[in-house]
PDB file of C-alpha atoms in Angstrom:
ATOM      1  CA  MET K   1       8.161 -31.893 -48.796  1.00 47.00           C
ATOM      2  CA  LEU K   2       9.017 -28.382 -48.138  1.00 40.00           C
ATOM      3  CA  GLY K   3       5.678 -27.459 -49.341  1.00 44.00           C
ATOM      4  CA  SER K   4       3.954 -30.200 -46.652  1.00 42.00           C
ATOM      5  CA  ILE K   5       6.359 -28.646 -44.177  1.00 37.00           C
ATOM      6  CA  ARG K   6       5.045 -24.837 -44.301  1.00 37.00           C
ATOM      7  CA  ARG K   7       1.610 -26.320 -44.401  1.00 38.00           C
ATOM      8  CA  GLY K   8       1.840 -28.303 -40.892  1.00 39.00           C
ATOM      9  CA  LEU K   9       3.946 -25.127 -38.979  1.00 34.00           C
ATOM     10  CA  VAL K  10       0.756 -22.603 -40.478  1.00 34.00           C
ATOM     11  CA  ALA K  11      -1.377 -24.953 -38.870  1.00 35.00           C
ATOM     12  CA  VAL K  12       0.633 -25.197 -35.725  1.00 31.00           C
ATOM     13  CA  GLY K  13       0.859 -21.615 -35.867  1.00 33.00           C
ATOM     14  CA  ALA K  14      -2.275 -20.515 -36.651  1.00 33.00           C
ATOM     15  CA  ALA K  15      -3.748 -23.414 -33.511  1.00 31.00           C
ATOM     16  CA  ALA K  16      -1.521 -21.078 -31.076  1.00 30.00           C
ATOM     17  CA  ALA K  17      -3.159 -18.377 -32.434  1.00 31.00           C
ATOM     18  CA  LEU K  18      -6.425 -19.467 -31.414  1.00 28.00           C
ATOM     19  CA  LEU K  19      -4.959 -20.634 -28.140  1.00 27.00           C
ATOM     20  CA  LEU K  20      -3.440 -17.549 -27.576  1.00 26.00           C
ATOM     21  CA  SER K  21      -6.790 -15.483 -28.681  1.00 27.00           C
ATOM     22  CA  GLY K  22      -8.644 -17.744 -26.230  1.00 27.00           C
ATOM     23  CA  CYS K  23      -6.512 -16.542 -23.282  1.00 23.00           C
ATOM     24  CA  ALA K  24      -6.527 -12.903 -23.917  1.00 26.00           C
ATOM     25  CA  SER K  25     -11.110 -13.576 -23.919  1.00 25.00           C
ATOM     26  CA  ALA K  26     -10.654 -14.783 -20.514  1.00 27.00           C
ATOM     27  CA  ALA K  27      -8.849 -12.063 -18.862  1.00 28.00           C
ATOM     28  CA  GLY K  28     -10.944  -9.566 -17.193  1.00 32.00           C
ATOM     29  CA  PRO K  29      -9.313  -6.044 -16.241  1.00 35.00           C
ATOM     30  CA  ALA K  30      -6.131  -4.514 -17.474  1.00 36.00           C
ATOM     31  CA  GLY K  31      -5.999  -8.603 -19.293  1.00 33.00           C
ATOM     32  CA  GLN K  32      -6.393  -9.395 -15.366  1.00 35.00           C
ATOM     33  CA  ALA K  33      -6.604 -13.742 -15.728  1.00 34.00           C
ATOM     34  CA  ARG K  34      -9.886 -13.632 -13.986  1.00 33.00           C
ATOM     35  CA  ASP K  35      -9.406 -16.886 -12.324  1.00 34.00           C
ATOM     36  CA  ALA K  36      -5.619 -15.423 -11.081  1.00 42.00           C
ATOM     37  CA  GLY K  37      -7.307 -12.699  -9.441  1.00 48.00           C
ATOM     38  CA  TYR K  38      -4.261 -10.249 -10.438  1.00 43.00           C
ATOM     39  CA  ILE K  39      -1.066  -9.511 -12.265  1.00 48.00           C
ATOM     40  CA  ALA K  40       1.991 -10.049 -10.764  1.00 51.00           C
ATOM     41  CA  GLY K  41       4.395  -7.694 -11.557  1.00 53.00           C
ATOM     42  CA  ASP K  42       8.445  -8.595 -11.914  1.00 62.00           C
ATOM     43  CA  GLY K  43       9.775  -6.157  -9.906  1.00 70.00           C
ATOM     44  CA  ILE K  44      10.370  -3.240 -11.828  1.00 86.00           C
ATOM     45  CA  VAL K  45      11.335  -0.151 -10.427  1.00 92.00           C
ATOM     46  CA  THR K  46      10.584   3.076 -12.877  1.00 91.00           C
ATOM     47  CA  GLU K  47      12.483   6.181 -11.849  1.00 95.00           C
ATOM     48  CA  ILE K  48      10.960   9.312 -13.338  1.00 95.00           C
ATOM     49  CA  PRO K  49      13.291  12.217 -13.739  1.00 96.00           C
ATOM     50  CA  GLN K  50      12.427  15.443 -11.626  1.00 95.00           C
ATOM     51  CA  ASP K  51      11.747  17.473 -14.951  1.00 96.00           C
ATOM     52  CA  ARG K  52       9.199  15.352 -16.102  1.00 96.00           C
ATOM     53  CA  ARG K  53       7.263  14.630 -13.656  1.00 96.00           C
ATOM     54  CA  THR K  54       3.350  15.226 -13.151  1.00 95.00           C
ATOM     55  CA  SER K  55       0.783  14.458 -10.453  1.00 95.00           C
ATOM     56  CA  PRO K  56      -2.059  12.577 -10.677  1.00 96.00           C
ATOM     57  CA  GLY K  57      -5.040  13.213 -10.740  1.00 95.00           C
ATOM     58  CA  SER K  58      -7.780  14.137  -6.940  1.00 96.00           C
ATOM     59  CA  PHE K  59      -9.089  10.878  -5.427  1.00 96.00           C
ATOM     60  CA  SER K  60     -11.414  10.037  -2.541  1.00 97.00           C
ATOM     61  CA  GLY K  61     -13.227   7.467  -1.423  1.00 97.00           C
ATOM     62  CA  PRO K  62     -14.290   5.338   2.264  1.00 97.00           C
ATOM     63  CA  VAL K  63     -12.086   4.282   4.683  1.00 97.00           C
ATOM     64  CA  ALA K  64     -11.675   0.018   5.673  1.00 94.00           C
ATOM     65  CA  THR K  65     -11.803   1.378   9.214  1.00 92.00           C
ATOM     66  CA  GLY K  66     -14.324   4.628   9.026  1.00 93.00           C
ATOM     67  CA  GLY K  67     -14.657   7.912   7.407  1.00 95.00           C
ATOM     68  CA  GLU K  68     -13.406   9.558   3.981  1.00 97.00           C
ATOM     69  CA  PHE K  69     -10.278  10.553   2.393  1.00 97.00           C
ATOM     70  CA  ASP K  70      -9.414  12.684  -0.286  1.00 97.00           C
ATOM     71  CA  SER K  71      -5.859  12.715  -2.089  1.00 97.00           C
ATOM     72  CA  ALA K  72      -5.943  16.888  -0.805  1.00 96.00           C
ATOM     73  CA  GLU K  73      -4.867  15.034   2.822  1.00 95.00           C
ATOM     74  CA  LEU K  74      -1.576  14.497   0.985  1.00 96.00           C
ATOM     75  CA  ASP K  75       1.209  16.670   1.890  1.00 93.00           C
ATOM     76  CA  GLY K  76       4.578  16.446   1.121  1.00 96.00           C
ATOM     77  CA  VAL K  77       6.367  12.788  -0.087  1.00 98.00           C
ATOM     78  CA  ALA K  78       3.684   9.946  -0.043  1.00 98.00           C
ATOM     79  CA  LEU K  79       3.863   6.304  -0.023  1.00 98.00           C
ATOM     80  CA  VAL K  80       0.653   5.224  -2.085  1.00 97.00           C
ATOM     81  CA  ASN K  81       0.191   0.982  -2.053  1.00 97.00           C
ATOM     82  CA  PHE K  82      -2.298  -0.805  -4.822  1.00 96.00           C
ATOM     83  CA  TRP K  83      -3.821  -3.774  -2.648  1.00 97.00           C
ATOM     84  CA  TYR K  84      -6.339  -6.884  -1.780  1.00 97.00           C
ATOM     85  CA  ALA K  85      -6.579  -8.652   0.832  1.00 97.00           C
ATOM     86  CA  ALA K  86      -6.501 -12.333  -1.225  1.00 96.00           C
ATOM     87  CA  CYS K  87      -3.994 -10.861  -3.812  1.00 95.00           C
ATOM     88  CA  PRO K  88      -0.681 -13.614  -2.181  1.00 95.00           C
ATOM     89  CA  PRO K  89       2.203 -10.608  -3.579  1.00 95.00           C
ATOM     90  CA  CYS K  90      -0.083  -8.233  -1.137  1.00 96.00           C
ATOM     91  CA  ARG K  91       0.678 -10.594   1.811  1.00 96.00           C
ATOM     92  CA  VAL K  92       4.171 -10.689   0.934  1.00 95.00           C
ATOM     93  CA  GLU K  93       4.986  -7.578   0.794  1.00 96.00           C
ATOM     94  CA  ALA K  94       2.392  -6.334   3.763  1.00 98.00           C
ATOM     95  CA  PRO K  95       5.096  -6.773   6.756  1.00 98.00           C
ATOM     96  CA  VAL K  96       7.903  -4.813   4.393  1.00 97.00           C
ATOM     97  CA  LEU K  97       4.954  -1.920   4.405  1.00 98.00           C
ATOM     98  CA  ALA K  98       4.130  -1.793   8.146  1.00 98.00           C
ATOM     99  CA  GLU K  99       8.081  -1.749   8.926  1.00 98.00           C
ATOM    100  CA  LEU K 100       8.790   1.424   6.424  1.00 98.00           C
ATOM    101  CA  HIS K 101       5.869   3.165   7.418  1.00 98.00           C
ATOM    102  CA  ALA K 102       7.075   2.531  11.325  1.00 98.00           C
ATOM    103  CA  GLU K 103      10.798   3.627   9.950  1.00 98.00           C
ATOM    104  CA  TYR K 104       9.039   6.638   8.375  1.00 98.00           C
ATOM    105  CA  GLY K 105       5.348   7.031   9.214  1.00 97.00           C
ATOM    106  CA  ASP K 106       5.987  10.887  10.288  1.00 97.00           C
ATOM    107  CA  ARG K 107       7.348  12.327   7.408  1.00 98.00           C
ATOM    108  CA  VAL K 108       6.283  10.492   4.992  1.00 98.00           C
ATOM    109  CA  ASP K 109       2.450   9.896   4.197  1.00 98.00           C
ATOM    110  CA  PHE K 110       1.189   6.936   3.672  1.00 98.00           C
ATOM    111  CA  ILE K 111      -1.906   6.131   1.655  1.00 98.00           C
ATOM    112  CA  GLY K 112      -3.714   1.668   0.756  1.00 98.00           C
ATOM    113  CA  ILE K 113      -5.875   1.896  -2.226  1.00 97.00           C
ATOM    114  CA  ASN K 114      -7.580  -1.215  -2.347  1.00 97.00           C
ATOM    115  CA  VAL K 115      -8.951  -2.614  -5.556  1.00 96.00           C
ATOM    116  CA  ARG K 116     -11.422  -4.825  -4.553  1.00 96.00           C
ATOM    117  CA  ASP K 117     -11.895  -6.098  -1.222  1.00 96.00           C
ATOM    118  CA  GLY K 118     -15.031  -5.001   1.246  1.00 95.00           C
ATOM    119  CA  GLY K 119     -13.948  -2.591   4.664  1.00 95.00           C
ATOM    120  CA  ALA K 120     -14.180  -6.221   6.541  1.00 96.00           C
ATOM    121  CA  GLN K 121     -12.125  -8.035   4.472  1.00 97.00           C
ATOM    122  CA  ALA K 122      -9.382  -4.990   4.427  1.00 97.00           C
ATOM    123  CA  THR K 123      -9.750  -4.245   8.016  1.00 97.00           C
ATOM    124  CA  ALA K 124      -8.936  -8.064   8.703  1.00 97.00           C
ATOM    125  CA  PHE K 125      -5.401  -7.839   6.164  1.00 98.00           C
ATOM    126  CA  GLU K 126      -4.407  -5.037   8.084  1.00 97.00           C
ATOM    127  CA  GLU K 127      -4.697  -6.234  11.659  1.00 97.00           C
ATOM    128  CA  GLU K 128      -3.432  -8.911  10.938  1.00 97.00           C
ATOM    129  CA  PHE K 129      -0.248  -7.991   9.235  1.00 97.00           C
ATOM    130  CA  ALA K 130      -0.425  -4.461  11.669  1.00 97.00           C
ATOM    131  CA  ILE K 131      -0.748  -1.718   8.665  1.00 97.00           C
ATOM    132  CA  GLU K 132      -1.977   1.151  10.662  1.00 97.00           C
ATOM    133  CA  TYR K 133      -2.010   3.722   7.756  1.00 97.00           C
ATOM    134  CA  PRO K 134      -5.631   3.888   6.345  1.00 97.00           C
ATOM    135  CA  SER K 135      -6.436   1.988   2.806  1.00 97.00           C
ATOM    136  CA  VAL K 136      -9.244   3.966   0.305  1.00 98.00           C
ATOM    137  CA  LEU K 137     -12.012   1.371  -0.742  1.00 98.00           C
ATOM    138  CA  ASP K 138     -12.288   1.577  -3.937  1.00 96.00           C
ATOM    139  CA  ASP K 139     -13.192  -1.136  -5.726  1.00 94.00           C
ATOM    140  CA  VAL K 140     -16.684   0.003  -6.522  1.00 94.00           C
ATOM    141  CA  SER K 141     -15.206   3.871  -7.936  1.00 94.00           C
ATOM    142  CA  ALA K 142     -11.953   3.306  -9.091  1.00 94.00           C
ATOM    143  CA  GLN K 143     -10.603   6.762  -8.734  1.00 95.00           C
ATOM    144  CA  GLY K 144      -7.973   5.694  -6.914  1.00 95.00           C
ATOM    145  CA  GLN K 145      -6.672   3.536  -9.929  1.00 93.00           C
ATOM    146  CA  LEU K 146      -8.701   5.992 -12.469  1.00 94.00           C
ATOM    147  CA  ALA K 147      -6.517   9.380 -10.841  1.00 95.00           C
ATOM    148  CA  PHE K 148      -2.880   7.651 -11.845  1.00 93.00           C
ATOM    149  CA  ALA K 149      -3.988   6.302 -15.166  1.00 89.00           C
ATOM    150  CA  GLY K 150      -2.594   8.367 -16.947  1.00 77.00           C
ATOM    151  CA  VAL K 151       0.324   9.175 -15.427  1.00 81.00           C
ATOM    152  CA  VAL K 152       2.275   6.348 -14.446  1.00 77.00           C
ATOM    153  CA  ALA K 153      -0.364   3.115 -13.842  1.00 68.00           C
ATOM    154  CA  PRO K 154      -0.561   0.641 -11.261  1.00 71.00           C
ATOM    155  CA  ASN K 155      -0.188  -2.078 -13.673  1.00 70.00           C
ATOM    156  CA  ALA K 156      -0.291  -5.220 -11.627  1.00 80.00           C
ATOM    157  CA  VAL K 157      -0.649  -5.824  -7.597  1.00 90.00           C
ATOM    158  CA  PRO K 158       0.636  -5.085  -5.804  1.00 94.00           C
ATOM    159  CA  SER K 159       1.944  -0.859  -6.810  1.00 94.00           C
ATOM    160  CA  THR K 160       4.046   1.110  -4.966  1.00 96.00           C
ATOM    161  CA  ILE K 161       3.888   4.526  -6.014  1.00 96.00           C
ATOM    162  CA  ILE K 162       5.801   7.149  -4.796  1.00 98.00           C
ATOM    163  CA  LEU K 163       4.713  10.465  -5.277  1.00 98.00           C
ATOM    164  CA  ASP K 164       7.433  13.929  -4.025  1.00 98.00           C
ATOM    165  CA  ALA K 165       7.197  16.289  -2.047  1.00 97.00           C
ATOM    166  CA  GLU K 166       5.276  18.571  -4.259  1.00 97.00           C
ATOM    167  CA  GLY K 167       2.262  15.616  -5.164  1.00 97.00           C
ATOM    168  CA  ARG K 168       4.337  14.419  -8.339  1.00 97.00           C
ATOM    169  CA  VAL K 169       4.968  11.539  -9.448  1.00 97.00           C
ATOM    170  CA  ALA K 170       8.325   9.914  -8.707  1.00 97.00           C
ATOM    171  CA  ALA K 171       8.632   6.493  -8.831  1.00 96.00           C
ATOM    172  CA  ARG K 172       6.353   2.834  -9.172  1.00 94.00           C
ATOM    173  CA  VAL K 173       7.637  -0.421  -7.831  1.00 94.00           C
ATOM    174  CA  SER K 174       5.834  -3.149  -9.739  1.00 92.00           C
ATOM    175  CA  GLY K 175       5.272  -5.889  -8.215  1.00 92.00           C
ATOM    176  CA  ALA K 176       5.599  -7.070  -4.171  1.00 92.00           C
ATOM    177  CA  VAL K 177       8.374  -5.418  -2.364  1.00 93.00           C
ATOM    178  CA  THR K 178      10.160  -8.450  -0.721  1.00 92.00           C
ATOM    179  CA  ASP K 179      12.386  -5.933   1.554  1.00 93.00           C
ATOM    180  CA  THR K 180      12.444  -1.890   2.725  1.00 95.00           C
ATOM    181  CA  SER K 181      15.839  -1.666   0.741  1.00 94.00           C
ATOM    182  CA  ILE K 182      14.343  -0.374  -2.380  1.00 94.00           C
ATOM    183  CA  LEU K 183      10.879   1.967  -0.877  1.00 97.00           C
ATOM    184  CA  SER K 184      13.307   3.065   1.651  1.00 97.00           C
ATOM    185  CA  THR K 185      16.041   4.271  -0.720  1.00 96.00           C
ATOM    186  CA  LEU K 186      13.192   5.701  -2.996  1.00 97.00           C
ATOM    187  CA  LEU K 187      11.886   7.651   0.510  1.00 98.00           C
ATOM    188  CA  ARG K 188      14.898   8.537   1.413  1.00 97.00           C
ATOM    189  CA  GLU K 189      15.476  10.653  -2.330  1.00 96.00           C
ATOM    190  CA  GLU K 190      12.717  12.071  -1.603  1.00 97.00           C
ATOM    191  CA  LEU K 191      12.908  13.123   1.159  1.00 97.00           C
ATOM    192  CA  GLU K 192      16.447  14.467   1.382  1.00 96.00           C
ATOM    193  CA  ARG K 193      15.889  17.259  -2.142  1.00 89.00           C
TER     194      ARG K 193
END
């Protein structure tokens, strides 16, 4: 009797493994499910101690509203947000980012990195949510994504990364921010250093 139960459990386990491997093979870049289009973050905040901070690589690319952006333009504390227009959590956090930019935009550089859209889609999103800072169109080159991959990967869309005054990665929020409190605290801490 126990032998047949064990064989049954082994068969169930093997079937589950096959199902899971099937899901994994349907995944796209970085484990994203192709039909979902994004990996939802869990809202976890990762803060990096000052003595362990490193700078991301350089990146550049076309801006949604025209022109070019080069990361060498970032000067001091910066907020870098990874997003795209059809991402539901990106739509949730867009008003929060617009509010933060209104409050901190004169002291903090804000830059969006759009991981999927062309200029028309990105611009329509920015107009809808009153986003007044630029976004790099990173869908073709992925320079912006790769620049952070070796330091603190933007492992979900959306992800928001805070750079300190020296241009080093200070913190990452993985997933949508639903109010200004977390990012406001992180920005204040870096501005006060």
